[in-house]
Amino acid sequence: MSKKPQDGVESDDAHAMPRLDVGRLGDLLGFHLRMAHVAIYRDFAETTADLALTQKQLAVMELVAANPGTSQIDLAHTLGTDRATMMALVNRLAARDLIERRPSSADRRRQELHLTKEGRAMLTRARKLIDIHEQRFVDLFSLAEMDALLAALKRIYEER
């Protein structure tokens, strides 16, 4: 059972971990964004472990579900990754028969991405788990706080 920090030490009975003074880091936006990201990432990984899919892979599946026929280049641009990384992500999903590539009827050089039947079923399973995961963090905020937080975060990445 976890106790409140006392004299710089947090105790969970058998394991005492020192709580470091974060110093100047405590005033840095990037530090707090990183710490929040780590907390959310760990919870996501634990919640969705049985799916054996990463956050990026599930993001790709969500984008393909919302935009059938999209391209790897469009996905890479939306997620802020390079083409090689996106190709590797799509290759892994295709190897699991979750996404398929189809030639475009409008431009033979372009390949369109679509979820397979298995991909749609996996995404349905994933969404249920993601909703549980997401709710744990959304519940920390009022509706107004959540709206403000999302608006503030979007301002950071949409302004760049």
JSON list of C-alpha atoms in Angstrom, two decimals:
[
{"chain": "A", "resi": 1, "resn": "MET", "atom": "CA", "xyz": [0.00, 0.00, 0.00]},
{"chain": "A", "resi": 2, "resn": "SER", "atom": "CA", "xyz": [1.43, 3.36, -1.02]},
{"chain": "A", "resi": 3, "resn": "LYS", "atom": "CA", "xyz": [1.96, 6.09, 1.53]},
{"chain": "A", "resi": 4, "resn": "LYS", "atom": "CA", "xyz": [2.45, 9.81, 1.06]},
{"chain": "A", "resi": 5, "resn": "PRO", "atom": "CA", "xyz": [6.05, 10.89, 0.54]},
{"chain": "A", "resi": 6, "resn": "GLN", "atom": "CA", "xyz": [7.80, 11.64, 3.79]},
{"chain": "A", "resi": 7, "resn": "ASP", "atom": "CA", "xyz": [11.31, 13.04, 4.00]},
{"chain": "A", "resi": 8, "resn": "GLY", "atom": "CA", "xyz": [11.73, 12.55, 0.26]},
{"chain": "A", "resi": 9, "resn": "VAL", "atom": "CA", "xyz": [10.86, 8.84, 0.34]},
{"chain": "A", "resi": 10, "resn": "GLU", "atom": "CA", "xyz": [7.74, 7.16, -1.06]},
{"chain": "A", "resi": 11, "resn": "SER", "atom": "CA", "xyz": [7.00, 3.82, 0.54]},
{"chain": "A", "resi": 12, "resn": "ASP", "atom": "CA", "xyz": [5.02, 0.84, -0.67]},
{"chain": "A", "resi": 13, "resn": "ASP", "atom": "CA", "xyz": [6.01, -1.30, 2.29]},
{"chain": "A", "resi": 14, "resn": "ALA", "atom": "CA", "xyz": [8.75, -3.50, 0.82]},
{"chain": "A", "resi": 15, "resn": "HIS", "atom": "CA", "xyz": [10.17, -0.99, -1.69]},
{"chain": "A", "resi": 16, "resn": "ALA", "atom": "CA", "xyz": [11.22, 2.51, -0.71]},
{"chain": "A", "resi": 17, "resn": "MET", "atom": "CA", "xyz": [11.93, 4.79, -3.66]},
{"chain": "A", "resi": 18, "resn": "PRO", "atom": "CA", "xyz": [13.54, 8.18, -3.18]},
{"chain": "A", "resi": 19, "resn": "ARG", "atom": "CA", "xyz": [11.54, 11.09, -4.61]},
{"chain": "A", "resi": 20, "resn": "LEU", "atom": "CA", "xyz": [14.02, 13.33, -6.32]},
{"chain": "A", "resi": 21, "resn": "ASP", "atom": "CA", "xyz": [13.67, 17.07, -6.32]},
{"chain": "A", "resi": 22, "resn": "VAL", "atom": "CA", "xyz": [12.97, 17.78, -9.99]},
{"chain": "A", "resi": 23, "resn": "GLY", "atom": "CA", "xyz": [14.51, 21.22, -9.68]},
{"chain": "A", "resi": 24, "resn": "ARG", "atom": "CA", "xyz": [14.14, 23.41, -12.73]},
{"chain": "A", "resi": 25, "resn": "LEU", "atom": "CA", "xyz": [12.33, 20.60, -14.58]},
{"chain": "A", "resi": 26, "resn": "GLY", "atom": "CA", "xyz": [9.24, 21.34, -12.51]},
{"chain": "A", "resi": 27, "resn": "ASP", "atom": "CA", "xyz": [8.86, 24.63, -14.39]},
{"chain": "A", "resi": 28, "resn": "LEU", "atom": "CA", "xyz": [9.26, 23.17, -17.87]},
{"chain": "A", "resi": 29, "resn": "LEU", "atom": "CA", "xyz": [6.21, 22.42, -20.01]},
{"chain": "A", "resi": 30, "resn": "GLY", "atom": "CA", "xyz": [8.09, 19.74, -21.92]},
{"chain": "A", "resi": 31, "resn": "PHE", "atom": "CA", "xyz": [8.92, 17.86, -18.74]},
{"chain": "A", "resi": 32, "resn": "HIS", "atom": "CA", "xyz": [5.27, 17.76, -17.64]},
{"chain": "A", "resi": 33, "resn": "LEU", "atom": "CA", "xyz": [4.10, 16.76, -21.13]},
{"chain": "A", "resi": 34, "resn": "ARG", "atom": "CA", "xyz": [6.67, 13.94, -21.12]},
{"chain": "A", "resi": 35, "resn": "MET", "atom": "CA", "xyz": [5.63, 12.72, -17.66]},
{"chain": "A", "resi": 36, "resn": "ALA", "atom": "CA", "xyz": [1.94, 12.79, -18.67]},
{"chain": "A", "resi": 37, "resn": "HIS", "atom": "CA", "xyz": [2.83, 10.92, -21.87]},
{"chain": "A", "resi": 38, "resn": "VAL", "atom": "CA", "xyz": [4.67, 8.24, -19.90]},
{"chain": "A", "resi": 39, "resn": "ALA", "atom": "CA", "xyz": [1.70, 7.75, -17.55]},
{"chain": "A", "resi": 40, "resn": "ILE", "atom": "CA", "xyz": [-0.76, 7.50, -20.44]},
{"chain": "A", "resi": 41, "resn": "TYR", "atom": "CA", "xyz": [1.54, 5.25, -22.48]},
{"chain": "A", "resi": 42, "resn": "ARG", "atom": "CA", "xyz": [2.06, 2.80, -19.62]},
{"chain": "A", "resi": 43, "resn": "ASP", "atom": "CA", "xyz": [-1.66, 2.56, -18.92]},
{"chain": "A", "resi": 44, "resn": "PHE", "atom": "CA", "xyz": [-2.42, 2.13, -22.63]},
{"chain": "A", "resi": 45, "resn": "ALA", "atom": "CA", "xyz": [0.17, -0.64, -22.97]},
{"chain": "A", "resi": 46, "resn": "GLU", "atom": "CA", "xyz": [-1.19, -2.49, -19.92]},
{"chain": "A", "resi": 47, "resn": "THR", "atom": "CA", "xyz": [-4.81, -2.10, -21.01]},
{"chain": "A", "resi": 48, "resn": "THR", "atom": "CA", "xyz": [-4.26, -3.24, -24.59]},
{"chain": "A", "resi": 49, "resn": "ALA", "atom": "CA", "xyz": [-1.49, -5.82, -24.00]},
{"chain": "A", "resi": 50, "resn": "ASP", "atom": "CA", "xyz": [-3.60, -8.74, -25.24]},
{"chain": "A", "resi": 51, "resn": "LEU", "atom": "CA", "xyz": [-3.97, -7.09, -28.65]},
{"chain": "A", "resi": 52, "resn": "ALA", "atom": "CA", "xyz": [-0.21, -6.96, -29.28]},
{"chain": "A", "resi": 53, "resn": "LEU", "atom": "CA", "xyz": [-0.61, -3.62, -31.08]},
{"chain": "A", "resi": 54, "resn": "THR", "atom": "CA", "xyz": [1.20, -0.35, -30.43]},
{"chain": "A", "resi": 55, "resn": "GLN", "atom": "CA", "xyz": [-0.41, 3.06, -30.07]},
{"chain": "A", "resi": 56, "resn": "LYS", "atom": "CA", "xyz": [0.91, 4.00, -33.52]},
{"chain": "A", "resi": 57, "resn": "GLN", "atom": "CA", "xyz": [-0.46, 0.85, -35.10]},
{"chain": "A", "resi": 58, "resn": "LEU", "atom": "CA", "xyz": [-3.88, 1.50, -33.59]},
{"chain": "A", "resi": 59, "resn": "ALA", "atom": "CA", "xyz": [-3.70, 5.14, -34.72]},
{"chain": "A", "resi": 60, "resn": "VAL", "atom": "CA", "xyz": [-3.03, 3.93, -38.27]},
{"chain": "A", "resi": 61, "resn": "MET", "atom": "CA", "xyz": [-5.98, 1.55, -38.07]},
{"chain": "A", "resi": 62, "resn": "GLU", "atom": "CA", "xyz": [-8.26, 4.34, -36.80]},
{"chain": "A", "resi": 63, "resn": "LEU", "atom": "CA", "xyz": [-7.16, 6.65, -39.61]},
{"chain": "A", "resi": 64, "resn": "VAL", "atom": "CA", "xyz": [-7.67, 3.96, -42.26]},
{"chain": "A", "resi": 65, "resn": "ALA", "atom": "CA", "xyz": [-11.11, 3.18, -40.80]},
{"chain": "A", "resi": 66, "resn": "ALA", "atom": "CA", "xyz": [-12.06, 6.87, -40.96]},
{"chain": "A", "resi": 67, "resn": "ASN", "atom": "CA", "xyz": [-10.45, 7.39, -44.39]},
{"chain": "A", "resi": 68, "resn": "PRO", "atom": "CA", "xyz": [-10.78, 4.20, -46.47]},
{"chain": "A", "resi": 69, "resn": "GLY", "atom": "CA", "xyz": [-8.45, 4.31, -49.45]},
{"chain": "A", "resi": 70, "resn": "THR", "atom": "CA", "xyz": [-5.97, 6.67, -47.83]},
{"chain": "A", "resi": 71, "resn": "SER", "atom": "CA", "xyz": [-2.28, 6.37, -48.64]},
{"chain": "A", "resi": 72, "resn": "GLN", "atom": "CA", "xyz": [0.80, 5.72, -46.54]},
{"chain": "A", "resi": 73, "resn": "ILE", "atom": "CA", "xyz": [2.03, 9.22, -47.38]},
{"chain": "A", "resi": 74, "resn": "ASP", "atom": "CA", "xyz": [-1.19, 10.78, -46.09]},
{"chain": "A", "resi": 75, "resn": "LEU", "atom": "CA", "xyz": [-0.93, 8.73, -42.88]},
{"chain": "A", "resi": 76, "resn": "ALA", "atom": "CA", "xyz": [2.73, 9.69, -42.39]},
{"chain": "A", "resi": 77, "resn": "HIS", "atom": "CA", "xyz": [1.89, 13.37, -42.83]},
{"chain": "A", "resi": 78, "resn": "THR", "atom": "CA", "xyz": [-1.04, 13.23, -40.40]},
{"chain": "A", "resi": 79, "resn": "LEU", "atom": "CA", "xyz": [0.93, 11.37, -37.70]},
{"chain": "A", "resi": 80, "resn": "GLY", "atom": "CA", "xyz": [4.12, 13.38, -38.20]},
{"chain": "A", "resi": 81, "resn": "THR", "atom": "CA", "xyz": [6.27, 10.40, -39.15]},
{"chain": "A", "resi": 82, "resn": "ASP", "atom": "CA", "xyz": [8.52, 9.72, -42.11]},
{"chain": "A", "resi": 83, "resn": "ARG", "atom": "CA", "xyz": [7.59, 7.49, -45.04]},
{"chain": "A", "resi": 84, "resn": "ALA", "atom": "CA", "xyz": [9.93, 4.65, -44.04]},
{"chain": "A", "resi": 85, "resn": "THR", "atom": "CA", "xyz": [8.46, 4.45, -40.54]},
{"chain": "A", "resi": 86, "resn": "MET", "atom": "CA", "xyz": [4.94, 4.46, -41.95]},
{"chain": "A", "resi": 87, "resn": "MET", "atom": "CA", "xyz": [5.81, 1.76, -44.46]},
{"chain": "A", "resi": 88, "resn": "ALA", "atom": "CA", "xyz": [7.13, -0.43, -41.62]},
{"chain": "A", "resi": 89, "resn": "LEU", "atom": "CA", "xyz": [3.95, 0.16, -39.58]},
{"chain": "A", "resi": 90, "resn": "VAL", "atom": "CA", "xyz": [1.69, -0.70, -42.50]},
{"chain": "A", "resi": 91, "resn": "ASN", "atom": "CA", "xyz": [3.83, -3.74, -43.35]},
{"chain": "A", "resi": 92, "resn": "ARG", "atom": "CA", "xyz": [3.40, -5.08, -39.79]},
{"chain": "A", "resi": 93, "resn": "LEU", "atom": "CA", "xyz": [-0.37, -4.53, -39.92]},
{"chain": "A", "resi": 94, "resn": "ALA", "atom": "CA", "xyz": [-0.58, -6.13, -43.37]},
{"chain": "A", "resi": 95, "resn": "ALA", "atom": "CA", "xyz": [1.47, -9.13, -42.16]},
{"chain": "A", "resi": 96, "resn": "ARG", "atom": "CA", "xyz": [-1.18, -9.67, -39.48]},
{"chain": "A", "resi": 97, "resn": "ASP", "atom": "CA", "xyz": [-3.93, -9.34, -42.11]},
{"chain": "A", "resi": 98, "resn": "LEU", "atom": "CA", "xyz": [-5.37, -6.24, -40.42]},
{"chain": "A", "resi": 99, "resn": "ILE", "atom": "CA", "xyz": [-4.78, -3.86, -43.34]},
{"chain": "A", "resi": 100, "resn": "GLU", "atom": "CA", "xyz": [-4.59, -4.49, -47.06]},
{"chain": "A", "resi": 101, "resn": "ARG", "atom": "CA", "xyz": [-3.11, -2.49, -49.90]},
{"chain": "A", "resi": 102, "resn": "ARG", "atom": "CA", "xyz": [-5.13, -2.10, -53.09]},
{"chain": "A", "resi": 103, "resn": "PRO", "atom": "CA", "xyz": [-4.07, -0.38, -56.29]},
{"chain": "A", "resi": 104, "resn": "SER", "atom": "CA", "xyz": [-5.85, 2.91, -56.86]},
{"chain": "A", "resi": 105, "resn": "SER", "atom": "CA", "xyz": [-8.20, 2.99, -59.84]},
{"chain": "A", "resi": 106, "resn": "ALA", "atom": "CA", "xyz": [-7.44, 6.70, -60.32]},
{"chain": "A", "resi": 107, "resn": "ASP", "atom": "CA", "xyz": [-3.62, 6.53, -60.05]},
{"chain": "A", "resi": 108, "resn": "ARG", "atom": "CA", "xyz": [-1.87, 3.21, -60.59]},
{"chain": "A", "resi": 109, "resn": "ARG", "atom": "CA", "xyz": [1.24, 4.49, -58.77]},
{"chain": "A", "resi": 110, "resn": "ARG", "atom": "CA", "xyz": [-0.79, 4.94, -55.60]},
{"chain": "A", "resi": 111, "resn": "GLN", "atom": "CA", "xyz": [-1.79, 2.18, -53.22]},
{"chain": "A", "resi": 112, "resn": "GLU", "atom": "CA", "xyz": [-4.93, 2.61, -51.17]},
{"chain": "A", "resi": 113, "resn": "LEU", "atom": "CA", "xyz": [-5.17, 1.22, -47.65]},
{"chain": "A", "resi": 114, "resn": "HIS", "atom": "CA", "xyz": [-8.22, -0.56, -46.29]},
{"chain": "A", "resi": 115, "resn": "LEU", "atom": "CA", "xyz": [-8.97, -2.49, -43.14]},
{"chain": "A", "resi": 116, "resn": "THR", "atom": "CA", "xyz": [-9.58, -6.18, -43.66]},
{"chain": "A", "resi": 117, "resn": "LYS", "atom": "CA", "xyz": [-12.43, -8.05, -42.01]},
{"chain": "A", "resi": 118, "resn": "GLU", "atom": "CA", "xyz": [-9.96, -9.11, -39.32]},
{"chain": "A", "resi": 119, "resn": "GLY", "atom": "CA", "xyz": [-8.79, -5.50, -39.01]},
{"chain": "A", "resi": 120, "resn": "ARG", "atom": "CA", "xyz": [-12.33, -4.23, -38.43]},
{"chain": "A", "resi": 121, "resn": "ALA", "atom": "CA", "xyz": [-12.91, -6.92, -35.78]},
{"chain": "A", "resi": 122, "resn": "MET", "atom": "CA", "xyz": [-9.59, -6.06, -34.07]},
{"chain": "A", "resi": 123, "resn": "LEU", "atom": "CA", "xyz": [-10.41, -2.37, -34.11]},
{"chain": "A", "resi": 124, "resn": "THR", "atom": "CA", "xyz": [-13.79, -3.06, -32.49]},
{"chain": "A", "resi": 125, "resn": "ARG", "atom": "CA", "xyz": [-12.02, -4.97, -29.69]},
{"chain": "A", "resi": 126, "resn": "ALA", "atom": "CA", "xyz": [-9.38, -2.25, -29.37]},
{"chain": "A", "resi": 127, "resn": "ARG", "atom": "CA", "xyz": [-11.91, 0.57, -29.15]},
{"chain": "A", "resi": 128, "resn": "LYS", "atom": "CA", "xyz": [-13.58, -1.04, -26.13]},
{"chain": "A", "resi": 129, "resn": "LEU", "atom": "CA", "xyz": [-10.26, -1.28, -24.32]},
{"chain": "A", "resi": 130, "resn": "ILE", "atom": "CA", "xyz": [-9.17, 2.20, -25.39]},
{"chain": "A", "resi": 131, "resn": "ASP", "atom": "CA", "xyz": [-12.44, 3.64, -24.09]},
{"chain": "A", "resi": 132, "resn": "ILE", "atom": "CA", "xyz": [-11.71, 2.12, -20.67]},
{"chain": "A", "resi": 133, "resn": "HIS", "atom": "CA", "xyz": [-8.13, 3.43, -20.75]},
{"chain": "A", "resi": 134, "resn": "GLU", "atom": "CA", "xyz": [-9.19, 6.88, -21.91]},
{"chain": "A", "resi": 135, "resn": "GLN", "atom": "CA", "xyz": [-11.91, 7.19, -19.28]},
{"chain": "A", "resi": 136, "resn": "ARG", "atom": "CA", "xyz": [-9.36, 6.71, -16.47]},
{"chain": "A", "resi": 137, "resn": "PHE", "atom": "CA", "xyz": [-7.66, 9.93, -17.56]},
{"chain": "A", "resi": 138, "resn": "VAL", "atom": "CA", "xyz": [-10.72, 11.91, -18.67]},
{"chain": "A", "resi": 139, "resn": "ASP", "atom": "CA", "xyz": [-12.25, 11.32, -15.22]},
{"chain": "A", "resi": 140, "resn": "LEU", "atom": "CA", "xyz": [-9.42, 13.41, -13.73]},
{"chain": "A", "resi": 141, "resn": "PHE", "atom": "CA", "xyz": [-10.92, 16.53, -15.31]},
{"chain": "A", "resi": 142, "resn": "SER", "atom": "CA", "xyz": [-14.23, 18.37, -15.50]},
{"chain": "A", "resi": 143, "resn": "LEU", "atom": "CA", "xyz": [-15.76, 18.75, -18.96]},
{"chain": "A", "resi": 144, "resn": "ALA", "atom": "CA", "xyz": [-14.59, 22.38, -19.14]},
{"chain": "A", "resi": 145, "resn": "GLU", "atom": "CA", "xyz": [-11.07, 21.40, -18.03]},
{"chain": "A", "resi": 146, "resn": "MET", "atom": "CA", "xyz": [-10.94, 18.63, -20.62]},
{"chain": "A", "resi": 147, "resn": "ASP", "atom": "CA", "xyz": [-12.05, 20.99, -23.39]},
{"chain": "A", "resi": 148, "resn": "ALA", "atom": "CA", "xyz": [-9.43, 23.54, -22.29]},
{"chain": "A", "resi": 149, "resn": "LEU", "atom": "CA", "xyz": [-6.69, 20.91, -22.05]},
{"chain": "A", "resi": 150, "resn": "LEU", "atom": "CA", "xyz": [-7.37, 19.54, -25.54]},
{"chain": "A", "resi": 151, "resn": "ALA", "atom": "CA", "xyz": [-7.51, 23.04, -26.99]},
{"chain": "A", "resi": 152, "resn": "ALA", "atom": "CA", "xyz": [-4.21, 23.93, -25.32]},
{"chain": "A", "resi": 153, "resn": "LEU", "atom": "CA", "xyz": [-2.48, 20.76, -26.52]},
{"chain": "A", "resi": 154, "resn": "LYS", "atom": "CA", "xyz": [-3.76, 21.27, -30.09]},
{"chain": "A", "resi": 155, "resn": "ARG", "atom": "CA", "xyz": [-2.39, 24.80, -30.01]},
{"chain": "A", "resi": 156, "resn": "ILE", "atom": "CA", "xyz": [1.07, 23.39, -29.32]},
{"chain": "A", "resi": 157, "resn": "TYR", "atom": "CA", "xyz": [1.18, 21.02, -32.28]},
{"chain": "A", "resi": 158, "resn": "GLU", "atom": "CA", "xyz": [-1.06, 22.81, -34.76]},
{"chain": "A", "resi": 159, "resn": "GLU", "atom": "CA", "xyz": [0.94, 26.06, -34.52]},
{"chain": "A", "resi": 160, "resn": "ARG", "atom": "CA", "xyz": [4.21, 24.39, -35.60]}
]
